[in-house]
mmCIF file of C-alpha atoms and ligand atoms in Angstrom:
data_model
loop_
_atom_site.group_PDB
_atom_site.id
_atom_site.type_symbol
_atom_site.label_atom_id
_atom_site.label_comp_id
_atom_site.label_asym_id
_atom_site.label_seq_id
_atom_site.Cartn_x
_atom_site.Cartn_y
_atom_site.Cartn_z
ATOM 1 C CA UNK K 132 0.000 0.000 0.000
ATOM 2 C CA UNK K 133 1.331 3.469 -1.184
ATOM 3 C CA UNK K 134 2.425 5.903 1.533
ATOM 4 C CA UNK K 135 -0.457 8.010 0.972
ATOM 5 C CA UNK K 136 -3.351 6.018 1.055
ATOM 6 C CA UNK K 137 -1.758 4.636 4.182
ATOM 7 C CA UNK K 138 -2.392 8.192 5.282
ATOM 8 C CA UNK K 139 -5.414 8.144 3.776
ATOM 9 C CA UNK K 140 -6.773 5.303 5.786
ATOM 10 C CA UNK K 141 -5.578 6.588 8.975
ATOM 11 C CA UNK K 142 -7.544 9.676 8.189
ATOM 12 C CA UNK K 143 -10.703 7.913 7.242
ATOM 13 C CA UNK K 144 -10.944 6.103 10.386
ATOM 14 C CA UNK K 145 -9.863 8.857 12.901
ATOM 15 C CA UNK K 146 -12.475 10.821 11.414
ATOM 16 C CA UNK K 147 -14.890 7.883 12.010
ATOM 17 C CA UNK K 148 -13.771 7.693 15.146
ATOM 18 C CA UNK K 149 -14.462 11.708 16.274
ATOM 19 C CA UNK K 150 -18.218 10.662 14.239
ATOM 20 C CA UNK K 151 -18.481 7.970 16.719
ATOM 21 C CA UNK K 152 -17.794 9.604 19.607
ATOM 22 C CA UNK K 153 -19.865 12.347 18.890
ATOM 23 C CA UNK K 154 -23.012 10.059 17.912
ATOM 24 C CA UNK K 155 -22.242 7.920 21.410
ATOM 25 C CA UNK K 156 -22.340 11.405 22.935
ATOM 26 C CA UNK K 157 -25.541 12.544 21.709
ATOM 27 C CA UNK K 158 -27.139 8.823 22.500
ATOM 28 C CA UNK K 159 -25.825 9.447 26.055
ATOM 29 C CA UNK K 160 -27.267 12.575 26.636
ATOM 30 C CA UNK K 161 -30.443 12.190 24.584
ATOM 31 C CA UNK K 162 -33.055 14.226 24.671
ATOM 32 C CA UNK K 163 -34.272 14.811 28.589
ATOM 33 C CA UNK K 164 -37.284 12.679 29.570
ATOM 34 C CA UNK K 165 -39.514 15.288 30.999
ATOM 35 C CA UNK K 166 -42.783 13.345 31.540
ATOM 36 C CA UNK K 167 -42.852 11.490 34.721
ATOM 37 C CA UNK K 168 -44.482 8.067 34.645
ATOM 38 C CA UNK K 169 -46.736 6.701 36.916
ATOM 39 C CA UNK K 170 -47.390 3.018 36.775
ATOM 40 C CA UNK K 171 -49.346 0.432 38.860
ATOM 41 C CA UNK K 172 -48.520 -2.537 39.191
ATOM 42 C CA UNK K 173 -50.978 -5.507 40.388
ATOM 43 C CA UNK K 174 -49.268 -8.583 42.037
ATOM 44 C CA UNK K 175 -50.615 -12.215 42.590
ATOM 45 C CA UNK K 176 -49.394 -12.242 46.232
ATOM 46 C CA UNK K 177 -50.221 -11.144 49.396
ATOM 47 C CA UNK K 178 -48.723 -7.905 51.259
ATOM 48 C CA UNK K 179 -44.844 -8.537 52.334
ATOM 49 C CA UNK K 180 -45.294 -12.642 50.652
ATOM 50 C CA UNK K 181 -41.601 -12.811 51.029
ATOM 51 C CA UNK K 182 -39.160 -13.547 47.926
ATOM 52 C CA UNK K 183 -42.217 -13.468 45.511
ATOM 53 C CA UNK K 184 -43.964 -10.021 46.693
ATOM 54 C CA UNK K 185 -40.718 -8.447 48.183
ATOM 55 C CA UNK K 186 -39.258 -9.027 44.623
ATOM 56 C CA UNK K 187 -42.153 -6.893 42.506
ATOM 57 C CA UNK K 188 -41.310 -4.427 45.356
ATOM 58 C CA UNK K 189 -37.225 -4.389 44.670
ATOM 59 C CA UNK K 190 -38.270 -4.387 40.194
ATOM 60 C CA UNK K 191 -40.094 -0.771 41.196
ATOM 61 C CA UNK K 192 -37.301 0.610 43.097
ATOM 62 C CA UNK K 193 -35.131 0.058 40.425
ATOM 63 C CA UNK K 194 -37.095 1.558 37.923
ATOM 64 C CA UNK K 195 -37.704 4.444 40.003
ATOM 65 C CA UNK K 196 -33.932 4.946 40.846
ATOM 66 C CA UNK K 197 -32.534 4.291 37.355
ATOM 67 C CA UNK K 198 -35.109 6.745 36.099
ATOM 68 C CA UNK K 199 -34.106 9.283 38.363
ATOM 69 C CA UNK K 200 -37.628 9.271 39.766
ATOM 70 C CA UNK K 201 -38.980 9.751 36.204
ATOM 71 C CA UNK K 202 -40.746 6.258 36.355
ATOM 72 C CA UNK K 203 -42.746 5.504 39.639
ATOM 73 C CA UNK K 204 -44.701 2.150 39.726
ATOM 74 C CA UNK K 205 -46.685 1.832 42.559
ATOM 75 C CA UNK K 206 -47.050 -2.297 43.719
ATOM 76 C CA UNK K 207 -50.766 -3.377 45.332
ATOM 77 C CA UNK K 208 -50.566 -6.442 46.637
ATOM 78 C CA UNK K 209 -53.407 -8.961 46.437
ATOM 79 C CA UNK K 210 -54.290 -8.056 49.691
ATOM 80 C CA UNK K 211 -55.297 -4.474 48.407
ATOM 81 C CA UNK K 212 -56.706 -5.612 45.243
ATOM 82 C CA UNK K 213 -58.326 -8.787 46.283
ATOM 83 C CA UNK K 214 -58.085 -10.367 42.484
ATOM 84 C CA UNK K 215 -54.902 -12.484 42.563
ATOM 85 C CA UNK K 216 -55.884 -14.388 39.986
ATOM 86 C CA UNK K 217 -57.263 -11.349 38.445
ATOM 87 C CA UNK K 218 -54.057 -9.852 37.168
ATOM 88 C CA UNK K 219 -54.389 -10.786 33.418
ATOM 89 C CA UNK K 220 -57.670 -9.500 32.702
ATOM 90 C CA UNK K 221 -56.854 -6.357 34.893
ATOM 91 C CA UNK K 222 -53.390 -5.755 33.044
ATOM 92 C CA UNK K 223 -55.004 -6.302 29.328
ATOM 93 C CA UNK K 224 -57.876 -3.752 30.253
ATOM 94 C CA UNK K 225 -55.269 -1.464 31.367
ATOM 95 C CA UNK K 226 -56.498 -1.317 34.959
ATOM 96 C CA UNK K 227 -53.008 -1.587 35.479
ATOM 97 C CA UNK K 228 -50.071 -1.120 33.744
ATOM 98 C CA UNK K 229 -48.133 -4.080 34.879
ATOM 99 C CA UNK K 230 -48.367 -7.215 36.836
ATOM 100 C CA UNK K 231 -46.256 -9.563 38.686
ATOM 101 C CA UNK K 232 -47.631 -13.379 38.619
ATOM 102 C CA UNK K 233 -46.958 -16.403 36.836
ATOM 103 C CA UNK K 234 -47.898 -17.571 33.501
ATOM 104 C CA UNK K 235 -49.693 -20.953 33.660
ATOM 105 C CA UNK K 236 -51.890 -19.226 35.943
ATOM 106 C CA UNK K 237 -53.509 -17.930 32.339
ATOM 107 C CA UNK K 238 -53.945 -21.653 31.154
ATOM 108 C CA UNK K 239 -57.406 -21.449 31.370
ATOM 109 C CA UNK K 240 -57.472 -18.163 29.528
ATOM 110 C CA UNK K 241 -54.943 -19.732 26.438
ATOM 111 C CA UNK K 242 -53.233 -23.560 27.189
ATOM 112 C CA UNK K 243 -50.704 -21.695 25.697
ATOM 113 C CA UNK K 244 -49.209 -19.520 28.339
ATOM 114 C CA UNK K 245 -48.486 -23.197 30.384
ATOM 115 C CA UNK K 246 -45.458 -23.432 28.893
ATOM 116 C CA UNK K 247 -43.798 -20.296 29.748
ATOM 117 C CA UNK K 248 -43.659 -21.126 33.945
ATOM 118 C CA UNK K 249 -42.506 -25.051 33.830
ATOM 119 C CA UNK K 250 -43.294 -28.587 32.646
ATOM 120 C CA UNK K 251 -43.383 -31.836 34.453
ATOM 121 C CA UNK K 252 -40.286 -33.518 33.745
ATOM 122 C CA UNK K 253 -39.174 -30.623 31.943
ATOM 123 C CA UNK K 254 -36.319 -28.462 31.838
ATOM 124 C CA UNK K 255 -33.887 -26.812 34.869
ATOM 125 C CA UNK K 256 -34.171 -23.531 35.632
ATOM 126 C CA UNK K 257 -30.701 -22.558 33.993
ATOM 127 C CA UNK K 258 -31.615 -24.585 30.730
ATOM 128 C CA UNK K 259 -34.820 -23.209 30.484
ATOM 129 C CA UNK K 260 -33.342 -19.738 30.627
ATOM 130 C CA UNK K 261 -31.090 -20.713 28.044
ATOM 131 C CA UNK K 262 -34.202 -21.728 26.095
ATOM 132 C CA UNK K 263 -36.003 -18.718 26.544
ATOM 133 C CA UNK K 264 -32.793 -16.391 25.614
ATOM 134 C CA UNK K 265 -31.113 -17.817 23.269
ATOM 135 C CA UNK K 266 -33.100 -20.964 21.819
ATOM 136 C CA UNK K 267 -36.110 -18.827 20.798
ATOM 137 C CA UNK K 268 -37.997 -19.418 24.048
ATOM 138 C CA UNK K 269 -38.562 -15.560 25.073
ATOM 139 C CA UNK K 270 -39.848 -14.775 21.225
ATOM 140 C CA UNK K 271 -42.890 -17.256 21.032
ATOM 141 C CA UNK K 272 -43.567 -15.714 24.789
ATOM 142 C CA UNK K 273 -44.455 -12.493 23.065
ATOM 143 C CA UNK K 274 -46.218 -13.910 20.283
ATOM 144 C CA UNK K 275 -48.459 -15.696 22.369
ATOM 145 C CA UNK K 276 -48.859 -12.635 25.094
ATOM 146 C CA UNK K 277 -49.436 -10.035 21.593
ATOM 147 C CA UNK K 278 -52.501 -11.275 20.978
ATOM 148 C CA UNK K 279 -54.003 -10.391 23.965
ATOM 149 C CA UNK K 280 -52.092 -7.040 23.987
ATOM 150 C CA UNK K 281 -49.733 -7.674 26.768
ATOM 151 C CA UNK K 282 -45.990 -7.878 26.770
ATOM 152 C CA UNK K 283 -44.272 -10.698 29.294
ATOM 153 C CA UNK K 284 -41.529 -10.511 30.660
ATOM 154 C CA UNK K 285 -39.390 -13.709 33.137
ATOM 155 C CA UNK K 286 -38.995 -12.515 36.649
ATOM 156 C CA UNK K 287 -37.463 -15.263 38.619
ATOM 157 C CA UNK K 288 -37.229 -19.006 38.738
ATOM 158 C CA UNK K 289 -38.174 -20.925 42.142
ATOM 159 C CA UNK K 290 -36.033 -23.302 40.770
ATOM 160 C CA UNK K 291 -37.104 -26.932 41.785
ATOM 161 C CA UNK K 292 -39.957 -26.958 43.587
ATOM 162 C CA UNK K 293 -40.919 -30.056 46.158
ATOM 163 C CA UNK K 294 -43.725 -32.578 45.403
ATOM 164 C CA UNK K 295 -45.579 -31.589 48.132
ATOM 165 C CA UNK K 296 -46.647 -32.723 51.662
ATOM 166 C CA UNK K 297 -48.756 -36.105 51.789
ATOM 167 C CA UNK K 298 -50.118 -37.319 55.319
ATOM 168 C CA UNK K 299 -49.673 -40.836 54.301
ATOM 169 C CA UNK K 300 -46.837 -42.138 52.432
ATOM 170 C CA UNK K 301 -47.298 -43.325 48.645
ATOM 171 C CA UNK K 302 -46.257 -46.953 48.398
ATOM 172 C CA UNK K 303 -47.264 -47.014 44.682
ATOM 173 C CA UNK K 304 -49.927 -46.375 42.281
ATOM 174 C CA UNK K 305 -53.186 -47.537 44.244
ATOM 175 C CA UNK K 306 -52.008 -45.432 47.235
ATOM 176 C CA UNK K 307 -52.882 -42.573 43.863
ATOM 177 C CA UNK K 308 -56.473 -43.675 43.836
ATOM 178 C CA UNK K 309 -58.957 -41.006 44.908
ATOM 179 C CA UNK K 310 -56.555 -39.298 46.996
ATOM 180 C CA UNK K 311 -57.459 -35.553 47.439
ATOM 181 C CA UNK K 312 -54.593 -33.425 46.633
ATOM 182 C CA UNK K 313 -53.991 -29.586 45.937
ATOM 183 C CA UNK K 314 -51.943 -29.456 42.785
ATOM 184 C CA UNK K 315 -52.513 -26.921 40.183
ATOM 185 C CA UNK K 316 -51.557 -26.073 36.505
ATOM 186 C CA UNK K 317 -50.223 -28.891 34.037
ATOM 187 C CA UNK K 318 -48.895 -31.273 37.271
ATOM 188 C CA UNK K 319 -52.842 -31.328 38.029
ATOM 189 C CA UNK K 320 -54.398 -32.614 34.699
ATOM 190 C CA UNK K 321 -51.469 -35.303 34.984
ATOM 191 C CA UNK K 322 -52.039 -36.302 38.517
ATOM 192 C CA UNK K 323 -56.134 -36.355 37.457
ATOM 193 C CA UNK K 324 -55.206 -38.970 35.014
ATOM 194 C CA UNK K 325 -53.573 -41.113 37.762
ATOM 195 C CA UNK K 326 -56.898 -40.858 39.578
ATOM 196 C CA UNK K 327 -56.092 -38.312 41.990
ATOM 197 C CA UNK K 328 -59.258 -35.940 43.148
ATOM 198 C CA UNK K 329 -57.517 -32.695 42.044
ATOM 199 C CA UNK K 330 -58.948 -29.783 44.295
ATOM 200 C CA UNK K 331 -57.334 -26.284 43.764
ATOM 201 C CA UNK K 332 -57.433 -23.619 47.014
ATOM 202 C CA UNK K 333 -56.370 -20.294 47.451
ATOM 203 C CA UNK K 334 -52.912 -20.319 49.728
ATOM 204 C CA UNK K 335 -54.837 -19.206 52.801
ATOM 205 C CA UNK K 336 -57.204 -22.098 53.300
ATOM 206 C CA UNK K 337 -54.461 -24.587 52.682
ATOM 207 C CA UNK K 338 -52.848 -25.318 56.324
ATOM 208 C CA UNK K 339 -56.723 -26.011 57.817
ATOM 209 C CA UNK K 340 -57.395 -28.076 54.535
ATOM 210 C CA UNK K 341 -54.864 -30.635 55.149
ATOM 211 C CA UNK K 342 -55.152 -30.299 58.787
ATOM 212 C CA UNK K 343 -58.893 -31.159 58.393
ATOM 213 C CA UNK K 344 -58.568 -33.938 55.912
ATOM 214 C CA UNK K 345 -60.470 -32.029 53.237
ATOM 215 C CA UNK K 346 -57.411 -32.917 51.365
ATOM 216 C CA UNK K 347 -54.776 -35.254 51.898
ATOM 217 C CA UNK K 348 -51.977 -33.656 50.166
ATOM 218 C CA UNK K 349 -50.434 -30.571 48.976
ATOM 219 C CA UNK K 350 -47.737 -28.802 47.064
ATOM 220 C CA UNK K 351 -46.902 -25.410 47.221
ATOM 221 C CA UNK K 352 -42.989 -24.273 46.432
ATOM 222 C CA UNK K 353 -40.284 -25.733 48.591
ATOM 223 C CA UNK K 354 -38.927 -25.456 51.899
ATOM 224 C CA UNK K 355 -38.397 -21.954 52.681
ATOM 225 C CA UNK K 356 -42.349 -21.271 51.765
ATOM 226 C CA UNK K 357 -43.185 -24.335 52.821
ATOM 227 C CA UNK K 358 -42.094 -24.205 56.566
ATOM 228 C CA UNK K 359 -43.600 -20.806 56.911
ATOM 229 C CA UNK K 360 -47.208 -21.823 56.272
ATOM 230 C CA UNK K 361 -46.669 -25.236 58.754
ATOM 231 C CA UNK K 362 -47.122 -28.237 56.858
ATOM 232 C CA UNK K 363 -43.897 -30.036 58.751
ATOM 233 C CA UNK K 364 -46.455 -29.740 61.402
ATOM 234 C CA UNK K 365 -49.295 -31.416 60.086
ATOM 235 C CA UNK K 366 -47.854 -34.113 57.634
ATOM 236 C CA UNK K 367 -45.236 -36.501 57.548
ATOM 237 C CA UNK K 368 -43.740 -37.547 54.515
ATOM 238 C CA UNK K 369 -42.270 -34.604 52.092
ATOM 239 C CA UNK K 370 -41.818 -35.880 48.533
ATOM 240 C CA UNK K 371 -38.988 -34.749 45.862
ATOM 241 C CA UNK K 372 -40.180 -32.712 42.877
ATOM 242 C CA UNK K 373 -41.261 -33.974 38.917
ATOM 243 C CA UNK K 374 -44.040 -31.454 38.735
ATOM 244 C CA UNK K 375 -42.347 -27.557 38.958
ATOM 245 C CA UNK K 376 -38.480 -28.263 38.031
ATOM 246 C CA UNK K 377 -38.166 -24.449 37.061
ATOM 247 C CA UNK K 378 -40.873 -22.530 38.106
ATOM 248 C CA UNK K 379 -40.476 -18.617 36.057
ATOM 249 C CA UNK K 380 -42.439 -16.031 37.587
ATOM 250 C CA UNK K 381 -43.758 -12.989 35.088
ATOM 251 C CA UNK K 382 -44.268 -9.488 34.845
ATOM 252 C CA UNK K 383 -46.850 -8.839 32.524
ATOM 253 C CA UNK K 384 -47.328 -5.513 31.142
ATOM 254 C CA UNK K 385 -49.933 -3.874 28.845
ATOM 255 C CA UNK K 386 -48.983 -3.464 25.683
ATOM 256 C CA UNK K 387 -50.272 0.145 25.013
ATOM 257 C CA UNK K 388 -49.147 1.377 27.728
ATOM 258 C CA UNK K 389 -45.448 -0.114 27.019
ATOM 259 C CA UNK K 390 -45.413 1.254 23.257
ATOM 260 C CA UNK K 391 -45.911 4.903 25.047
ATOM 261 C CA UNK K 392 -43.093 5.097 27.371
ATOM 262 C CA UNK K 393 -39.649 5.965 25.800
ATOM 263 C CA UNK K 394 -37.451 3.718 24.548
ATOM 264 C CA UNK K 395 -34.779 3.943 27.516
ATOM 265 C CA UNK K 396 -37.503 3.501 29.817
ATOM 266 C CA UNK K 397 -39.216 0.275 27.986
ATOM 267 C CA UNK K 398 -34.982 -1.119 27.997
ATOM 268 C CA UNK K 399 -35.404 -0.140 31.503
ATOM 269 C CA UNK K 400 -38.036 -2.664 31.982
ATOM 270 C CA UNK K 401 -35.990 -5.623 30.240
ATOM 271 C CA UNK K 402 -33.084 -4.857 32.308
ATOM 272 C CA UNK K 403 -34.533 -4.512 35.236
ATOM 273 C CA UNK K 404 -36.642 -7.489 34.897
ATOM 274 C CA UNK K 405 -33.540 -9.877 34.472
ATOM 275 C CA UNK K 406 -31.821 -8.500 37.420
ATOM 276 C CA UNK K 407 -34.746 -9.368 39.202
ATOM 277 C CA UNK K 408 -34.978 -12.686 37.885
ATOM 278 C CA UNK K 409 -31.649 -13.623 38.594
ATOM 279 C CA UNK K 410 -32.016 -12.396 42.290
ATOM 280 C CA UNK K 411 -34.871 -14.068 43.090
ATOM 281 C CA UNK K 412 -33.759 -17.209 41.699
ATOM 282 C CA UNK K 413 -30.667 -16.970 44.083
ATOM 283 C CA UNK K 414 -32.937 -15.655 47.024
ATOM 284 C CA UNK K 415 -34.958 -19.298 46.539
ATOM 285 C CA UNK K 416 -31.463 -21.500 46.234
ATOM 286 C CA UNK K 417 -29.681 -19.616 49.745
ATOM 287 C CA UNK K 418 -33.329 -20.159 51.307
ATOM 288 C CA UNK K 419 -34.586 -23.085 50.542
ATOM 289 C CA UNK K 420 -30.766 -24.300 51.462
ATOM 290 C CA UNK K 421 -31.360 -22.837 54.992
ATOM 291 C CA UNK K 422 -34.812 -23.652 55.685
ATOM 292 C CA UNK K 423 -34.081 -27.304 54.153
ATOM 293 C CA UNK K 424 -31.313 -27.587 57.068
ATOM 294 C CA UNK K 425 -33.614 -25.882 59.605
ATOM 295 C CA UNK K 426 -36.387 -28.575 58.690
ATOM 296 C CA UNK K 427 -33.796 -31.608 58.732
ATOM 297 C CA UNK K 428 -32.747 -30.579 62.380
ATOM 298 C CA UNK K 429 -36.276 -29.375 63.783
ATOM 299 C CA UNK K 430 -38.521 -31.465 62.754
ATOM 300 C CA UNK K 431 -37.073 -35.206 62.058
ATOM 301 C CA UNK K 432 -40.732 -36.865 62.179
ATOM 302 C CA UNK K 433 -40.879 -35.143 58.627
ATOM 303 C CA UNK K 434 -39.597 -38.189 55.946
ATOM 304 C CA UNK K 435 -38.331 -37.382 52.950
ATOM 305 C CA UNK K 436 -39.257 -39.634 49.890
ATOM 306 C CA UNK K 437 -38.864 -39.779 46.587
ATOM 307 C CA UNK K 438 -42.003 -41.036 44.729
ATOM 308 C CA UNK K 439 -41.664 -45.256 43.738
ATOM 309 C CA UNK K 440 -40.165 -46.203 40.488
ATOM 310 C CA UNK K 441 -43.599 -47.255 39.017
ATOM 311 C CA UNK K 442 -45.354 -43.823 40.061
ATOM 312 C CA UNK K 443 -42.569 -41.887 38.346
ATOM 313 C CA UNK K 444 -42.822 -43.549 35.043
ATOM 314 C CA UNK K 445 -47.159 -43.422 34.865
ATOM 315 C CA UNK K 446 -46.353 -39.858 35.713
ATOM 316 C CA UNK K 447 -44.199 -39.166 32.559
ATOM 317 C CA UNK K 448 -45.798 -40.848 30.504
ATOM 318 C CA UNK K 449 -49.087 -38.867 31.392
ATOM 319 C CA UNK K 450 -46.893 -35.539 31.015
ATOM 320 C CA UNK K 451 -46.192 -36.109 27.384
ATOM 321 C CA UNK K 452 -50.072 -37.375 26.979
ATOM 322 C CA UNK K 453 -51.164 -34.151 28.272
ATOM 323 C CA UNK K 454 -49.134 -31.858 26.585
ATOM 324 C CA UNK K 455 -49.340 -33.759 22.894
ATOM 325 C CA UNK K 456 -53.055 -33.372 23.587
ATOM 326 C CA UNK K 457 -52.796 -29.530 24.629
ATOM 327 C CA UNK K 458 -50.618 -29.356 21.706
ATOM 328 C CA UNK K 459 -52.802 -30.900 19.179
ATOM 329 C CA UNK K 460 -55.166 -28.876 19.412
ATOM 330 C CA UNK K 461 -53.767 -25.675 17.801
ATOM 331 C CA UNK K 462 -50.940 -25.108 15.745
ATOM 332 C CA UNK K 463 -49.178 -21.766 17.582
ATOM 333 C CA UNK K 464 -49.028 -24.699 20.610
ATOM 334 C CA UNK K 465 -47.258 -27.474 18.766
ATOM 335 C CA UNK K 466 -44.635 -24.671 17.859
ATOM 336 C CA UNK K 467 -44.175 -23.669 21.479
ATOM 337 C CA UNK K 468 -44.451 -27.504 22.508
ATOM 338 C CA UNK K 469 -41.395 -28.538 19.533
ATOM 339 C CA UNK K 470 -39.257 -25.888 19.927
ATOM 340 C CA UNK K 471 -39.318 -26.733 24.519
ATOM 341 C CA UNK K 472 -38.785 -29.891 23.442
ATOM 342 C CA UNK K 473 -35.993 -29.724 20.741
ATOM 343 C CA UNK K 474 -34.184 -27.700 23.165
ATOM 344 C CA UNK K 475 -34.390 -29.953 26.113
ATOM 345 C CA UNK K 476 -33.602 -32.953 23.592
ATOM 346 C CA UNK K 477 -30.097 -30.783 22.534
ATOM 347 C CA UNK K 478 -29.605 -29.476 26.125
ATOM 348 C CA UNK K 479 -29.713 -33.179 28.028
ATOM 349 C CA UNK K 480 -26.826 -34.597 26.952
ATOM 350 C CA UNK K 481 -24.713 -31.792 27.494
ATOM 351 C CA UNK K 482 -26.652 -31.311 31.142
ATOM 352 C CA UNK K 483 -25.883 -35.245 31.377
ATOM 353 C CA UNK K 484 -21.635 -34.701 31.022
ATOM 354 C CA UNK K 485 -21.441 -30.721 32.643
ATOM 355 C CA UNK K 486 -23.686 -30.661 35.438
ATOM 356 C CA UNK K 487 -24.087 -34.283 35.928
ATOM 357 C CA UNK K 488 -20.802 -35.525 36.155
ATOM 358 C CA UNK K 489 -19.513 -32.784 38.353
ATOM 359 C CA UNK K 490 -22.239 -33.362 41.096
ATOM 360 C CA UNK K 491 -21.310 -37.230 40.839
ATOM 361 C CA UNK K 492 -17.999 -36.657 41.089
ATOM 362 C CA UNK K 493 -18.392 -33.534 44.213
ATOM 363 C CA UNK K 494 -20.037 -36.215 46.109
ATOM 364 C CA UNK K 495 -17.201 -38.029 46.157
ATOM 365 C CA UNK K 496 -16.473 -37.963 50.314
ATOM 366 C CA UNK K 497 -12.411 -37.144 49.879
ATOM 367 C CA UNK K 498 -13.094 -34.101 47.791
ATOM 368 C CA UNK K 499 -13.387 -31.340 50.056
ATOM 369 C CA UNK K 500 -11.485 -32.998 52.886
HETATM 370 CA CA1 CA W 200 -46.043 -25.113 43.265
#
């Protein structure tokens, strides 16, 4: 290359450099936001429900401090509202701006929105999250939410929840038969198909519901929610989890509302959300740890079981009945269902040698010694 093109060159892109400096300048100062926003946001939970509640609470502050207080959203609990299962229809009508609850509570609104919390048998929470950001996962979310006019975004993973509390222990699949049990979502339809007498309560009749025999089982997260409502009180045996393996919470936000705000403050949102997430999907792993440890030491009447081999296997293979029904039925499903699926098929084996392995080989008694 001849001297002065050399020169040339150089010129060329230190000029494009003082252009990009300037533009990155202008982007960082932007135009000022002078319209303050005020939101309200409509949670599923009940005043100060910790991790869950106390979470939707943290999101606001966020967005209130990042905006510099140009973006206020004001959080009513269920407590205030009294609709917890009201959120949807009250976020889509634009009674509020936003809410923070969980999608498969909309299953009976669209089957559809099932498979954006967790499936039986289905994926971690870490592979999940890698299905929903990077193997298409988060995009069908929005398709599906669009057509009702709402935007969803993840919020949090519970991470593997416990297969509830059962007064009597399951010694196989007859001990299924009839048995009264509060299980909702997906887990439900599968357990109905085993011949368990699904009944679904609210969270605050649960304790005397058991307690009375009006059912005979329960499941509600894991141990950290779990000890604080009493069931190592009331029932025995405390099974391991197939039903919630990566519960997601959501914040759902209208759609209108969302295409009005700037487009810092809508980033805002996103960002904020997945800080969120990732917090209270930590906040669940330290606490369920420690409560897990408290229950082990406090309260050694309570047995922990896995379910028998033969209950395991009619319960998969009622999981994929259910869901190739669900997903027979519409096409926009069986594109949600495939792609979960495709994802989990890819994600296993790898799973299988990373994760696996290493906790095989950490429980290995003279590491850590
Ligand atoms: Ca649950």
């Amino acid at each position: 290359m001849k001297r002065r093109e050399v020169l040339s060159l150089l010129g060329m892109t230190a000029l494009g450099a003082v252009a990009c400096q300037q533009q990155q300048s202008e982007q960082s100062t932007g135009p000022a936001i002078r319209t303050t926003y005020r939101w309200r946001m409509a949670t599923s939970w009940p005043s100060g429900f910790p991790i869950f509640e106390t979470g939707a609470r943290r999101f606001a502050q966020y967005i209130a401090t990042l905006s510099h207080g140009k973006f206020i959203i004001e959080v009513d609990s269920a407590s205030k509202h009294k609709a917890a299962f009201g959120v949807f229809d009250m976020v889509r009508d634009g009674q509020y701006e936003m809410g923070h609850s969980a999608s498969y509570y909309w299953k009976g609104k669209d089957p559809i929105f099932s498979f954006f919390t967790t499936l039986p048998f289905g994926m971690t929470a870490i592979e999940q999250t890698a299905w929903f950001l990077y193997g298409g996962g988060e995009e069908l979310m929005q398709q599906a939410y669009s057509r009702y006019g709402l935007v969803s975004l993840n919020a949090g993973n519970t991470g593997v929840q416990m297969g509830g509390w059962f007064r009597k222990e399951i010694r196989g699949l007859q001990d299924l038969q009839g048995l009264k049990m509060r299980i909702p979502g997906l887990a439900g339809e599968v357990m109905a198909r085993l011949g368990v007498q699904v009944i679904n309560l609210p969270a605050g009749e649960l304790y005397q519901a058991l307690e009375r025999n009006v059912i005979d089982a329960l499941e509600w997260v894991g141990p950290h929610l779990d000890l604080s409502m009493g069931f190592q009180q009331i029932a025995s045996y405390y099974y391991t989890g197939w039903h919630e393996p990566a519960a997601e919470l959501q914040i759902l936000i209208n759609k209108a509302a969302y295409d009005r705000l700037p487009k810092e403050f809508q980033q805002l949102l996103h960002v904020a959300a997945r800080a969120t997430a990732l917090e209270t999907w930590s906040e669940f792993t330290a606490k369920n740890a420690e409560s897990f440890a408290q229950l082990q030491q406090q309260f050694p009447n309570v047995q922990i079981r896995r379910f028998p081999e033969e209950v395991l296997i009619a319960l998969k293979k009622a999981t994929v009945e259910v869901l190739d029904d669900i997903a027979a039925t519409r096409q926009d499903i069986k594109t949600v269902w495939d792609s979960y699926r495709r994802f989990y098929q890819q994600m296993a084996p790898w799973t299988e040698i990373s994760i696996e392995s290493y906790l095989q080989l950490r429980k290995n008694p003279s590491i850590y010694q």
